[in-house]
Amino acid sequence: MKKPLVAISGCLVGEAIRYDGQHKRHPHVTHELSKIFEFYSFCPEVAMGLGIPRPTIKLMDKDGETHLVDSKDSSIDHTKLAHKTFKTHTDGIEEAHGIILTKNSPSCGLDPVKVYGEKSGIPFRKTKGLWAEHLCQEFPLIPKIDSGRLYDDHLRDTFRTQVLVFQDFQNLKKEAKDLIKFHEVYKYYIFQYGAAPLKALGRICAGVSKSNLKEKFAEYEEYLFGTIFQKNITDKNRTNVAEHVAGYFKGHLEGGDKKYLHDNIKAFHSGKLSFESLIVLMGFLTKTHNQKYLKDQKLFSLYGKH
Ligand code: SF4
């Protein structure tokens, strides 16, 4: 399979395009994610024609609306130009399986960025950067992450797997059996988000047929990427997943091995073992005990080795 395509703020991959002519190379992007993703870089401010270097800009509240203005002279308002540029600057991004955006940028910031008061000149609320907001509206289902979150191992890894799942979904042939198979092989991956979301997706899948194929695919995609993936994966849910998977080895493991497996699940639950290590152990047991159903579970390929 081809590497997933991830659209990314160009400064994060080392392009010297920032207001000061510098880059904002991100260590996890260049040393780790570049090995598994193909990058498609963009810079909305350069696309707007603001130049390199350029005067700094900030977000400003004007009558309740968010504007993009020059930091020193707020009468220089780039908002109209920004919206006009953004309409065409999304070319190519619709093909992406993930989006990474630069923290704190008034254009790219995905996590809340300061918005300054027009009269007070001081920040009094926060919102997404203008370009980030545009991307969220245009491509609500593509997994996204703010570069500040890439320093968190758990959030970075969740993003990595979400991108791979999104790519897999986009590559489906769009036949009823493909949706059913997808749901089956991702069962324990999705279970990390809880039993209820998994069941809800199962109900969407249940009635899929030739006559409602388009609607069912759209409903499934919307619910998985637009709702479930917006929630957090918790250790409690992961423990639940591990206990369900362990159930497949009932009757296959001797007393000592059974205890070893359950001790490892406990160790994960108490934070002494990583989830990846637990998955590697379970993947090994799946192979040695030839558990056909488990073998196909994407949980093992997504976390077991990468
Ligand atoms: Fe980086 Fe975005 Fe600023 Fe361009 S506009 S330099 S891509 S943060």
PDB file of C-alpha atoms and ligand atoms in Angstrom:
ATOM      1  CA  MET A   1       0.000   0.000   0.000  1.00  0.00           C
ATOM      2  CA  LYS A   2       1.167   3.521  -0.805  1.00  0.00           C
ATOM      3  CA  LYS A   3       2.187   5.759   2.091  1.00  0.00           C
ATOM      4  CA  PRO A   4      -0.723   7.911   3.311  1.00  0.00           C
ATOM      5  CA  LEU A   5      -0.691  11.478   2.028  1.00  0.00           C
ATOM      6  CA  VAL A   6      -0.606  14.072   4.803  1.00  0.00           C
ATOM      7  CA  ALA A   7      -1.132  17.763   4.074  1.00  0.00           C
ATOM      8  CA  ILE A   8       1.099  19.836   6.342  1.00  0.00           C
ATOM      9  CA  SER A   9       2.047  23.429   7.148  1.00  0.00           C
ATOM     10  CA  GLY A  10       5.249  23.834   5.136  1.00  0.00           C
ATOM     11  CA  CYS A  11       7.233  25.431   7.971  1.00  0.00           C
ATOM     12  CA  LEU A  12       6.947  22.168   9.959  1.00  0.00           C
ATOM     13  CA  VAL A  13       8.865  20.222   7.309  1.00  0.00           C
ATOM     14  CA  GLY A  14      11.650  22.806   7.311  1.00  0.00           C
ATOM     15  CA  GLU A  15      10.566  25.217   4.574  1.00  0.00           C
ATOM     16  CA  ALA A  16      11.866  28.719   5.355  1.00  0.00           C
ATOM     17  CA  ILE A  17       8.505  30.413   4.793  1.00  0.00           C
ATOM     18  CA  ARG A  18       7.654  31.993   8.141  1.00  0.00           C
ATOM     19  CA  TYR A  19       7.141  35.748   8.632  1.00  0.00           C
ATOM     20  CA  ASP A  20      10.819  36.039   9.664  1.00  0.00           C
ATOM     21  CA  GLY A  21      12.128  33.882   6.819  1.00  0.00           C
ATOM     22  CA  GLN A  22      12.732  30.964   9.175  1.00  0.00           C
ATOM     23  CA  HIS A  23      11.205  27.496   9.383  1.00  0.00           C
ATOM     24  CA  LYS A  24       9.611  25.693  12.323  1.00  0.00           C
ATOM     25  CA  ARG A  25      10.918  22.196  11.649  1.00  0.00           C
ATOM     26  CA  HIS A  26       9.234  19.718  13.977  1.00  0.00           C
ATOM     27  CA  PRO A  27      11.424  16.855  15.246  1.00  0.00           C
ATOM     28  CA  HIS A  28       8.636  14.261  15.222  1.00  0.00           C
ATOM     29  CA  VAL A  29       7.630  15.281  11.707  1.00  0.00           C
ATOM     30  CA  THR A  30      11.093  15.101  10.193  1.00  0.00           C
ATOM     31  CA  HIS A  31      12.511  12.149  12.153  1.00  0.00           C
ATOM     32  CA  GLU A  32       9.525   9.877  12.543  1.00  0.00           C
ATOM     33  CA  LEU A  33       6.363  10.752  10.615  1.00  0.00           C
ATOM     34  CA  SER A  34       8.280  11.429   7.391  1.00  0.00           C
ATOM     35  CA  LYS A  35       9.124   7.704   7.307  1.00  0.00           C
ATOM     36  CA  ILE A  36       5.493   6.639   7.217  1.00  0.00           C
ATOM     37  CA  PHE A  37       3.726   9.566   5.524  1.00  0.00           C
ATOM     38  CA  GLU A  38       4.068  11.301   2.165  1.00  0.00           C
ATOM     39  CA  PHE A  39       3.844  15.048   2.799  1.00  0.00           C
ATOM     40  CA  TYR A  40       2.020  17.663   0.755  1.00  0.00           C
ATOM     41  CA  SER A  41       3.022  21.056   2.106  1.00  0.00           C
ATOM     42  CA  PHE A  42       1.168  24.360   1.997  1.00  0.00           C
ATOM     43  CA  CYS A  43       1.499  27.891   3.330  1.00  0.00           C
ATOM     44  CA  PRO A  44      -1.682  29.974   3.292  1.00  0.00           C
ATOM     45  CA  GLU A  45       0.131  33.248   4.044  1.00  0.00           C
ATOM     46  CA  VAL A  46       2.571  32.811   1.163  1.00  0.00           C
ATOM     47  CA  ALA A  47      -0.382  31.817  -1.056  1.00  0.00           C
ATOM     48  CA  MET A  48      -2.045  35.097  -0.045  1.00  0.00           C
ATOM     49  CA  GLY A  49       0.981  36.893  -1.475  1.00  0.00           C
ATOM     50  CA  LEU A  50       2.166  38.315   1.862  1.00  0.00           C
ATOM     51  CA  GLY A  51       5.779  37.505   0.975  1.00  0.00           C
ATOM     52  CA  ILE A  52       8.811  36.136   2.866  1.00  0.00           C
ATOM     53  CA  PRO A  53       9.726  37.804   5.152  1.00  0.00           C
ATOM     54  CA  ARG A  54       6.474  39.634   5.907  1.00  0.00           C
ATOM     55  CA  PRO A  55       4.962  41.724   8.698  1.00  0.00           C
ATOM     56  CA  THR A  56       3.416  39.607  11.466  1.00  0.00           C
ATOM     57  CA  ILE A  57      -0.342  39.174  11.569  1.00  0.00           C
ATOM     58  CA  LYS A  58      -2.803  38.339  14.338  1.00  0.00           C
ATOM     59  CA  LEU A  59      -6.447  37.501  14.895  1.00  0.00           C
ATOM     60  CA  MET A  60      -8.672  40.397  15.943  1.00  0.00           C
ATOM     61  CA  ASP A  61     -12.307  40.502  17.001  1.00  0.00           C
ATOM     62  CA  LYS A  62     -14.286  43.076  15.023  1.00  0.00           C
ATOM     63  CA  ASP A  63     -17.959  43.209  16.010  1.00  0.00           C
ATOM     64  CA  GLY A  64     -17.914  39.572  17.054  1.00  0.00           C
ATOM     65  CA  GLU A  65     -16.218  38.334  13.893  1.00  0.00           C
ATOM     66  CA  THR A  66     -12.663  37.072  13.632  1.00  0.00           C
ATOM     67  CA  HIS A  67     -10.383  39.049  11.317  1.00  0.00           C
ATOM     68  CA  LEU A  68      -6.792  38.534  10.213  1.00  0.00           C
ATOM     69  CA  VAL A  69      -4.975  41.839  10.580  1.00  0.00           C
ATOM     70  CA  ASP A  70      -1.479  43.297  10.568  1.00  0.00           C
ATOM     71  CA  SER A  71      -0.050  43.060  14.104  1.00  0.00           C
ATOM     72  CA  LYS A  72       1.095  46.693  14.165  1.00  0.00           C
ATOM     73  CA  ASP A  73      -1.621  48.354  12.081  1.00  0.00           C
ATOM     74  CA  SER A  74      -5.012  46.692  12.433  1.00  0.00           C
ATOM     75  CA  SER A  75      -6.466  48.858   9.663  1.00  0.00           C
ATOM     76  CA  ILE A  76      -4.530  46.539   7.305  1.00  0.00           C
ATOM     77  CA  ASP A  77      -7.105  43.771   7.215  1.00  0.00           C
ATOM     78  CA  HIS A  78      -6.255  40.585   5.265  1.00  0.00           C
ATOM     79  CA  THR A  79      -9.512  38.748   5.979  1.00  0.00           C
ATOM     80  CA  LYS A  80     -11.141  39.166   2.551  1.00  0.00           C
ATOM     81  CA  LEU A  81      -7.915  38.255   0.777  1.00  0.00           C
ATOM     82  CA  ALA A  82      -7.569  35.215   3.036  1.00  0.00           C
ATOM     83  CA  HIS A  83     -11.040  33.869   2.294  1.00  0.00           C
ATOM     84  CA  LYS A  84     -10.588  34.483  -1.442  1.00  0.00           C
ATOM     85  CA  THR A  85      -7.212  32.704  -1.430  1.00  0.00           C
ATOM     86  CA  PHE A  86      -8.385  29.780   0.692  1.00  0.00           C
ATOM     87  CA  LYS A  87     -11.034  28.849  -1.880  1.00  0.00           C
ATOM     88  CA  THR A  88      -8.356  27.819  -4.384  1.00  0.00           C
ATOM     89  CA  HIS A  89      -5.545  26.915  -1.982  1.00  0.00           C
ATOM     90  CA  THR A  90      -7.297  23.672  -0.999  1.00  0.00           C
ATOM     91  CA  ASP A  91      -6.443  22.046  -4.365  1.00  0.00           C
ATOM     92  CA  GLY A  92      -4.727  18.758  -3.597  1.00  0.00           C
ATOM     93  CA  ILE A  93      -5.776  18.676   0.051  1.00  0.00           C
ATOM     94  CA  GLU A  94      -8.957  16.736  -0.777  1.00  0.00           C
ATOM     95  CA  GLU A  95      -6.656  13.782  -1.579  1.00  0.00           C
ATOM     96  CA  ALA A  96      -5.031  13.891   1.877  1.00  0.00           C
ATOM     97  CA  HIS A  97      -5.517  11.242   4.550  1.00  0.00           C
ATOM     98  CA  GLY A  98      -4.429  13.548   7.358  1.00  0.00           C
ATOM     99  CA  ILE A  99      -3.610  17.206   8.065  1.00  0.00           C
ATOM    100  CA  ILE A 100      -0.935  18.637  10.406  1.00  0.00           C
ATOM    101  CA  LEU A 101      -1.120  22.336  11.293  1.00  0.00           C
ATOM    102  CA  THR A 102       1.276  24.678  13.083  1.00  0.00           C
ATOM    103  CA  LYS A 103       0.483  25.503  16.706  1.00  0.00           C
ATOM    104  CA  ASN A 104      -0.388  29.085  17.652  1.00  0.00           C
ATOM    105  CA  SER A 105      -0.367  30.458  14.103  1.00  0.00           C
ATOM    106  CA  PRO A 106      -3.201  32.954  13.398  1.00  0.00           C
ATOM    107  CA  SER A 107      -3.584  31.154  10.059  1.00  0.00           C
ATOM    108  CA  CYS A 108      -2.692  27.516  10.763  1.00  0.00           C
ATOM    109  CA  GLY A 109      -3.337  27.058  14.509  1.00  0.00           C
ATOM    110  CA  LEU A 110      -5.799  24.214  14.998  1.00  0.00           C
ATOM    111  CA  ASP A 111      -5.889  24.394  18.771  1.00  0.00           C
ATOM    112  CA  PRO A 112      -7.264  27.716  20.016  1.00  0.00           C
ATOM    113  CA  VAL A 113      -5.204  30.813  19.144  1.00  0.00           C
ATOM    114  CA  LYS A 114      -5.483  34.227  20.861  1.00  0.00           C
ATOM    115  CA  VAL A 115      -7.961  36.729  19.436  1.00  0.00           C
ATOM    116  CA  TYR A 116      -7.258  40.382  20.310  1.00  0.00           C
ATOM    117  CA  GLY A 117      -9.887  42.985  21.136  1.00  0.00           C
ATOM    118  CA  GLU A 118     -10.181  45.787  18.557  1.00  0.00           C
ATOM    119  CA  LYS A 119     -10.213  48.558  21.133  1.00  0.00           C
ATOM    120  CA  SER A 120      -8.440  46.978  24.098  1.00  0.00           C
ATOM    121  CA  GLY A 121      -5.651  45.441  22.004  1.00  0.00           C
ATOM    122  CA  ILE A 122      -5.480  42.563  24.465  1.00  0.00           C
ATOM    123  CA  PRO A 123      -6.457  38.910  23.884  1.00  0.00           C
ATOM    124  CA  PHE A 124      -9.883  38.102  25.321  1.00  0.00           C
ATOM    125  CA  ARG A 125     -10.976  34.930  23.515  1.00  0.00           C
ATOM    126  CA  LYS A 126      -9.491  32.104  21.489  1.00  0.00           C
ATOM    127  CA  THR A 127     -10.358  30.342  18.255  1.00  0.00           C
ATOM    128  CA  LYS A 128      -8.796  28.348  15.440  1.00  0.00           C
ATOM    129  CA  GLY A 129      -6.545  30.080  12.919  1.00  0.00           C
ATOM    130  CA  LEU A 130      -8.440  31.255   9.845  1.00  0.00           C
ATOM    131  CA  TRP A 131      -6.937  28.642   7.501  1.00  0.00           C
ATOM    132  CA  ALA A 132      -7.377  25.869  10.067  1.00  0.00           C
ATOM    133  CA  GLU A 133     -11.042  26.835  10.427  1.00  0.00           C
ATOM    134  CA  HIS A 134     -11.437  26.751   6.647  1.00  0.00           C
ATOM    135  CA  LEU A 135      -9.902  23.255   6.459  1.00  0.00           C
ATOM    136  CA  CYS A 136     -12.173  21.989   9.261  1.00  0.00           C
ATOM    137  CA  GLN A 137     -15.211  23.195   7.346  1.00  0.00           C
ATOM    138  CA  GLU A 138     -14.057  21.919   3.951  1.00  0.00           C
ATOM    139  CA  PHE A 139     -12.688  18.579   5.128  1.00  0.00           C
ATOM    140  CA  PRO A 140     -14.402  17.751   8.434  1.00  0.00           C
ATOM    141  CA  LEU A 141     -13.625  14.028   8.245  1.00  0.00           C
ATOM    142  CA  ILE A 142      -9.902  14.061   7.443  1.00  0.00           C
ATOM    143  CA  PRO A 143      -7.968  13.393  10.702  1.00  0.00           C
ATOM    144  CA  LYS A 144      -6.164  16.539  11.866  1.00  0.00           C
ATOM    145  CA  ILE A 145      -3.669  17.438  14.551  1.00  0.00           C
ATOM    146  CA  ASP A 146      -2.104  20.636  15.884  1.00  0.00           C
ATOM    147  CA  SER A 147       1.703  20.397  15.859  1.00  0.00           C
ATOM    148  CA  GLY A 148       1.822  21.083  19.613  1.00  0.00           C
ATOM    149  CA  ARG A 149       0.101  17.758  20.219  1.00  0.00           C
ATOM    150  CA  LEU A 150       2.723  15.819  18.269  1.00  0.00           C
ATOM    151  CA  TYR A 151       4.980  15.992  21.359  1.00  0.00           C
ATOM    152  CA  ASP A 152       2.507  13.769  23.200  1.00  0.00           C
ATOM    153  CA  ASP A 153       3.296  10.106  22.347  1.00  0.00           C
ATOM    154  CA  HIS A 154      -0.289   8.954  22.819  1.00  0.00           C
ATOM    155  CA  LEU A 155      -1.876  11.742  20.735  1.00  0.00           C
ATOM    156  CA  ARG A 156       0.769  11.411  18.014  1.00  0.00           C
ATOM    157  CA  ASP A 157       0.200   7.689  17.793  1.00  0.00           C
ATOM    158  CA  THR A 158      -3.570   8.075  17.768  1.00  0.00           C
ATOM    159  CA  PHE A 159      -3.215  10.488  14.841  1.00  0.00           C
ATOM    160  CA  ARG A 160      -0.865   8.064  13.039  1.00  0.00           C
ATOM    161  CA  THR A 161      -3.359   5.214  13.271  1.00  0.00           C
ATOM    162  CA  GLN A 162      -6.366   7.415  12.407  1.00  0.00           C
ATOM    163  CA  VAL A 163      -4.603   8.486   9.207  1.00  0.00           C
ATOM    164  CA  LEU A 164      -3.967   4.838   8.264  1.00  0.00           C
ATOM    165  CA  VAL A 165      -7.592   3.908   8.985  1.00  0.00           C
ATOM    166  CA  PHE A 166      -8.822   6.878   6.929  1.00  0.00           C
ATOM    167  CA  GLN A 167      -6.601   5.842   4.013  1.00  0.00           C
ATOM    168  CA  ASP A 168      -7.887   2.271   4.233  1.00  0.00           C
ATOM    169  CA  PHE A 169     -11.483   3.480   4.210  1.00  0.00           C
ATOM    170  CA  GLN A 170     -10.896   5.717   1.179  1.00  0.00           C
ATOM    171  CA  ASN A 171      -9.395   2.737  -0.670  1.00  0.00           C
ATOM    172  CA  LEU A 172     -12.469   0.531  -0.174  1.00  0.00           C
ATOM    173  CA  LYS A 173     -14.130  -0.599  -3.383  1.00  0.00           C
ATOM    174  CA  LYS A 174     -17.507   0.634  -2.082  1.00  0.00           C
ATOM    175  CA  GLU A 175     -19.371  -2.640  -2.230  1.00  0.00           C
ATOM    176  CA  ALA A 176     -21.536  -3.900   0.638  1.00  0.00           C
ATOM    177  CA  LYS A 177     -19.131  -6.717   1.480  1.00  0.00           C
ATOM    178  CA  ASP A 178     -16.236  -4.233   1.715  1.00  0.00           C
ATOM    179  CA  LEU A 179     -17.986  -2.168   4.375  1.00  0.00           C
ATOM    180  CA  ILE A 180     -18.884  -5.296   6.347  1.00  0.00           C
ATOM    181  CA  LYS A 181     -15.311  -6.593   6.109  1.00  0.00           C
ATOM    182  CA  PHE A 182     -13.890  -3.198   7.118  1.00  0.00           C
ATOM    183  CA  HIS A 183     -16.102  -3.144  10.187  1.00  0.00           C
ATOM    184  CA  GLU A 184     -15.090  -6.678  11.075  1.00  0.00           C
ATOM    185  CA  VAL A 185     -11.317  -6.220  10.819  1.00  0.00           C
ATOM    186  CA  TYR A 186     -11.380  -2.885  12.643  1.00  0.00           C
ATOM    187  CA  LYS A 187     -13.587  -4.217  15.437  1.00  0.00           C
ATOM    188  CA  TYR A 188     -10.984  -4.216  18.197  1.00  0.00           C
ATOM    189  CA  TYR A 189      -9.312  -1.040  16.941  1.00  0.00           C
ATOM    190  CA  ILE A 190     -12.631   0.843  17.124  1.00  0.00           C
ATOM    191  CA  PHE A 191     -13.422  -0.817  20.455  1.00  0.00           C
ATOM    192  CA  GLN A 192     -10.687   1.393  21.951  1.00  0.00           C
ATOM    193  CA  TYR A 193     -13.204   4.245  21.660  1.00  0.00           C
ATOM    194  CA  GLY A 194     -15.789   2.254  23.624  1.00  0.00           C
ATOM    195  CA  ALA A 195     -18.373  -0.468  23.157  1.00  0.00           C
ATOM    196  CA  ALA A 196     -21.268   1.890  22.383  1.00  0.00           C
ATOM    197  CA  PRO A 197     -19.660   3.566  19.315  1.00  0.00           C
ATOM    198  CA  LEU A 198     -18.669   0.128  17.995  1.00  0.00           C
ATOM    199  CA  LYS A 199     -22.247  -1.101  18.352  1.00  0.00           C
ATOM    200  CA  ALA A 200     -23.625   2.027  16.671  1.00  0.00           C
ATOM    201  CA  LEU A 201     -21.332   1.458  13.675  1.00  0.00           C
ATOM    202  CA  GLY A 202     -22.436  -2.165  13.622  1.00  0.00           C
ATOM    203  CA  ARG A 203     -26.052  -1.034  13.319  1.00  0.00           C
ATOM    204  CA  ILE A 204     -25.151   1.184  10.345  1.00  0.00           C
ATOM    205  CA  CYS A 205     -23.427  -1.787   8.694  1.00  0.00           C
ATOM    206  CA  ALA A 206     -26.200  -4.231   9.432  1.00  0.00           C
ATOM    207  CA  GLY A 207     -28.615  -3.063   6.787  1.00  0.00           C
ATOM    208  CA  VAL A 208     -26.139  -2.370   3.983  1.00  0.00           C
ATOM    209  CA  SER A 209     -27.257  -3.557   0.545  1.00  0.00           C
ATOM    210  CA  LYS A 210     -26.927  -2.557  -3.096  1.00  0.00           C
ATOM    211  CA  SER A 211     -29.898  -0.226  -2.814  1.00  0.00           C
ATOM    212  CA  ASN A 212     -28.545   1.880   0.083  1.00  0.00           C
ATOM    213  CA  LEU A 213     -24.812   1.521  -0.501  1.00  0.00           C
ATOM    214  CA  LYS A 214     -24.019   5.208  -0.955  1.00  0.00           C
ATOM    215  CA  GLU A 215     -26.000   6.329   2.082  1.00  0.00           C
ATOM    216  CA  LYS A 216     -24.569   3.585   4.306  1.00  0.00           C
ATOM    217  CA  PHE A 217     -20.961   4.327   3.326  1.00  0.00           C
ATOM    218  CA  ALA A 218     -21.545   8.032   3.936  1.00  0.00           C
ATOM    219  CA  GLU A 219     -23.251   7.386   7.271  1.00  0.00           C
ATOM    220  CA  TYR A 220     -20.488   5.035   8.413  1.00  0.00           C
ATOM    221  CA  GLU A 221     -17.741   7.438   7.313  1.00  0.00           C
ATOM    222  CA  GLU A 222     -19.410  10.399   8.972  1.00  0.00           C
ATOM    223  CA  TYR A 223     -19.905   8.558  12.244  1.00  0.00           C
ATOM    224  CA  LEU A 224     -16.461   6.935  12.418  1.00  0.00           C
ATOM    225  CA  PHE A 225     -14.329   9.902  11.378  1.00  0.00           C
ATOM    226  CA  GLY A 226     -16.619  12.798  12.316  1.00  0.00           C
ATOM    227  CA  THR A 227     -17.821  11.540  15.701  1.00  0.00           C
ATOM    228  CA  ILE A 228     -15.887   8.556  17.063  1.00  0.00           C
ATOM    229  CA  PHE A 229     -12.421   9.812  16.076  1.00  0.00           C
ATOM    230  CA  GLN A 230     -13.126  13.119  17.816  1.00  0.00           C
ATOM    231  CA  LYS A 231     -13.255  11.273  21.149  1.00  0.00           C
ATOM    232  CA  ASN A 232     -10.315  10.135  23.238  1.00  0.00           C
ATOM    233  CA  ILE A 233      -8.998   6.598  23.467  1.00  0.00           C
ATOM    234  CA  THR A 234      -8.875   5.758  27.170  1.00  0.00           C
ATOM    235  CA  ASP A 235      -6.787   3.204  29.070  1.00  0.00           C
ATOM    236  CA  LYS A 236     -10.025   1.859  30.526  1.00  0.00           C
ATOM    237  CA  ASN A 237     -11.366   1.064  27.056  1.00  0.00           C
ATOM    238  CA  ARG A 238      -8.022  -0.380  26.023  1.00  0.00           C
ATOM    239  CA  THR A 239      -8.037  -2.669  29.057  1.00  0.00           C
ATOM    240  CA  ASN A 240     -11.505  -3.737  28.010  1.00  0.00           C
ATOM    241  CA  VAL A 241     -10.212  -4.492  24.501  1.00  0.00           C
ATOM    242  CA  ALA A 242      -7.332  -6.527  25.930  1.00  0.00           C
ATOM    243  CA  GLU A 243      -9.676  -8.541  28.159  1.00  0.00           C
ATOM    244  CA  HIS A 244     -11.963  -9.327  25.220  1.00  0.00           C
ATOM    245  CA  VAL A 245      -8.994 -10.406  23.102  1.00  0.00           C
ATOM    246  CA  ALA A 246      -7.670 -12.520  26.001  1.00  0.00           C
ATOM    247  CA  GLY A 247     -11.025 -14.343  25.980  1.00  0.00           C
ATOM    248  CA  TYR A 248     -10.029 -15.950  22.648  1.00  0.00           C
ATOM    249  CA  PHE A 249      -7.190 -17.786  24.398  1.00  0.00           C
ATOM    250  CA  LYS A 250      -9.445 -19.342  27.021  1.00  0.00           C
ATOM    251  CA  GLY A 251      -8.881 -23.051  26.863  1.00  0.00           C
ATOM    252  CA  HIS A 252      -5.662 -22.585  24.864  1.00  0.00           C
ATOM    253  CA  LEU A 253      -3.360 -21.351  27.603  1.00  0.00           C
ATOM    254  CA  GLU A 254      -1.955 -23.344  30.500  1.00  0.00           C
ATOM    255  CA  GLY A 255      -2.327 -21.904  34.005  1.00  0.00           C
ATOM    256  CA  GLY A 256       1.084 -20.183  34.049  1.00  0.00           C
ATOM    257  CA  ASP A 257       0.691 -18.645  30.570  1.00  0.00           C
ATOM    258  CA  LYS A 258      -2.836 -17.503  31.373  1.00  0.00           C
ATOM    259  CA  LYS A 259      -1.559 -15.772  34.496  1.00  0.00           C
ATOM    260  CA  TYR A 260       1.302 -14.195  32.512  1.00  0.00           C
ATOM    261  CA  LEU A 261      -1.177 -12.713  30.014  1.00  0.00           C
ATOM    262  CA  HIS A 262      -3.474 -11.357  32.726  1.00  0.00           C
ATOM    263  CA  ASP A 263      -0.504  -9.955  34.657  1.00  0.00           C
ATOM    264  CA  ASN A 264       0.479  -8.070  31.507  1.00  0.00           C
ATOM    265  CA  ILE A 265      -3.032  -6.679  31.112  1.00  0.00           C
ATOM    266  CA  LYS A 266      -2.891  -5.541  34.740  1.00  0.00           C
ATOM    267  CA  ALA A 267       0.545  -4.024  34.145  1.00  0.00           C
ATOM    268  CA  PHE A 268      -0.855  -2.018  31.217  1.00  0.00           C
ATOM    269  CA  HIS A 269      -3.844  -0.917  33.293  1.00  0.00           C
ATOM    270  CA  SER A 270      -1.574   0.349  36.054  1.00  0.00           C
ATOM    271  CA  GLY A 271       0.709   2.185  33.603  1.00  0.00           C
ATOM    272  CA  LYS A 272       3.700  -0.166  33.911  1.00  0.00           C
ATOM    273  CA  LEU A 273       3.464  -1.550  30.364  1.00  0.00           C
ATOM    274  CA  SER A 274       2.808   0.208  27.070  1.00  0.00           C
ATOM    275  CA  PHE A 275      -0.221  -0.690  24.998  1.00  0.00           C
ATOM    276  CA  GLU A 276       2.076  -1.528  22.065  1.00  0.00           C
ATOM    277  CA  SER A 277       3.955  -4.099  24.190  1.00  0.00           C
ATOM    278  CA  LEU A 278       0.689  -5.677  25.247  1.00  0.00           C
ATOM    279  CA  ILE A 279      -0.456  -5.846  21.618  1.00  0.00           C
ATOM    280  CA  VAL A 280       2.844  -7.441  20.562  1.00  0.00           C
ATOM    281  CA  LEU A 281       2.343 -10.144  23.205  1.00  0.00           C
ATOM    282  CA  MET A 282      -1.246 -10.718  22.106  1.00  0.00           C
ATOM    283  CA  GLY A 283      -0.196 -10.751  18.459  1.00  0.00           C
ATOM    284  CA  PHE A 284       2.359 -13.442  19.296  1.00  0.00           C
ATOM    285  CA  LEU A 285      -0.292 -15.536  21.064  1.00  0.00           C
ATOM    286  CA  THR A 286      -2.654 -15.035  18.121  1.00  0.00           C
ATOM    287  CA  LYS A 287      -0.039 -16.489  15.776  1.00  0.00           C
ATOM    288  CA  THR A 288       1.063 -19.376  17.972  1.00  0.00           C
ATOM    289  CA  HIS A 289      -2.511 -20.418  18.743  1.00  0.00           C
ATOM    290  CA  ASN A 290      -3.645 -19.782  15.179  1.00  0.00           C
ATOM    291  CA  GLN A 291      -6.588 -17.577  16.132  1.00  0.00           C
ATOM    292  CA  LYS A 292      -8.099 -17.027  12.690  1.00  0.00           C
ATOM    293  CA  TYR A 293     -10.534 -14.261  13.664  1.00  0.00           C
ATOM    294  CA  LEU A 294      -7.920 -12.295  15.593  1.00  0.00           C
ATOM    295  CA  LYS A 295      -5.243 -12.689  12.925  1.00  0.00           C
ATOM    296  CA  ASP A 296      -7.097 -10.316  10.600  1.00  0.00           C
ATOM    297  CA  GLN A 297      -7.657  -7.676  13.270  1.00  0.00           C
ATOM    298  CA  LYS A 298      -6.043  -4.386  12.245  1.00  0.00           C
ATOM    299  CA  LEU A 299      -5.334  -3.675  15.891  1.00  0.00           C
ATOM    300  CA  PHE A 300      -2.273  -5.909  15.599  1.00  0.00           C
ATOM    301  CA  SER A 301      -0.882  -4.434  12.374  1.00  0.00           C
ATOM    302  CA  LEU A 302      -1.539  -0.836  13.502  1.00  0.00           C
ATOM    303  CA  TYR A 303       0.163  -1.167  16.876  1.00  0.00           C
ATOM    304  CA  GLY A 304       2.215  -4.338  16.668  1.00  0.00           C
ATOM    305  CA  LYS A 305       4.847  -3.112  14.233  1.00  0.00           C
ATOM    306  CA  HIS A 306       5.514   0.148  12.400  1.00  0.00           C
TER     307      HIS A 306
HETATM  308 FE1  SF4 B   1       3.773  27.941   8.620  1.00  0.00          FE
HETATM  309 FE2  SF4 B   1       1.169  28.331   8.331  1.00  0.00          FE
HETATM  310 FE3  SF4 B   1       2.762  30.352   9.061  1.00  0.00          FE
HETATM  311 FE4  SF4 B   1       2.866  29.405   6.575  1.00  0.00          FE
HETATM  312  S1  SF4 B   1       1.120  30.404   7.532  1.00  0.00           S
HETATM  313  S2  SF4 B   1       4.601  29.870   7.885  1.00  0.00           S
HETATM  314  S3  SF4 B   1       2.516  27.234   6.907  1.00  0.00           S
HETATM  315  S4  SF4 B   1       2.331  28.500  10.219  1.00  0.00           S
END
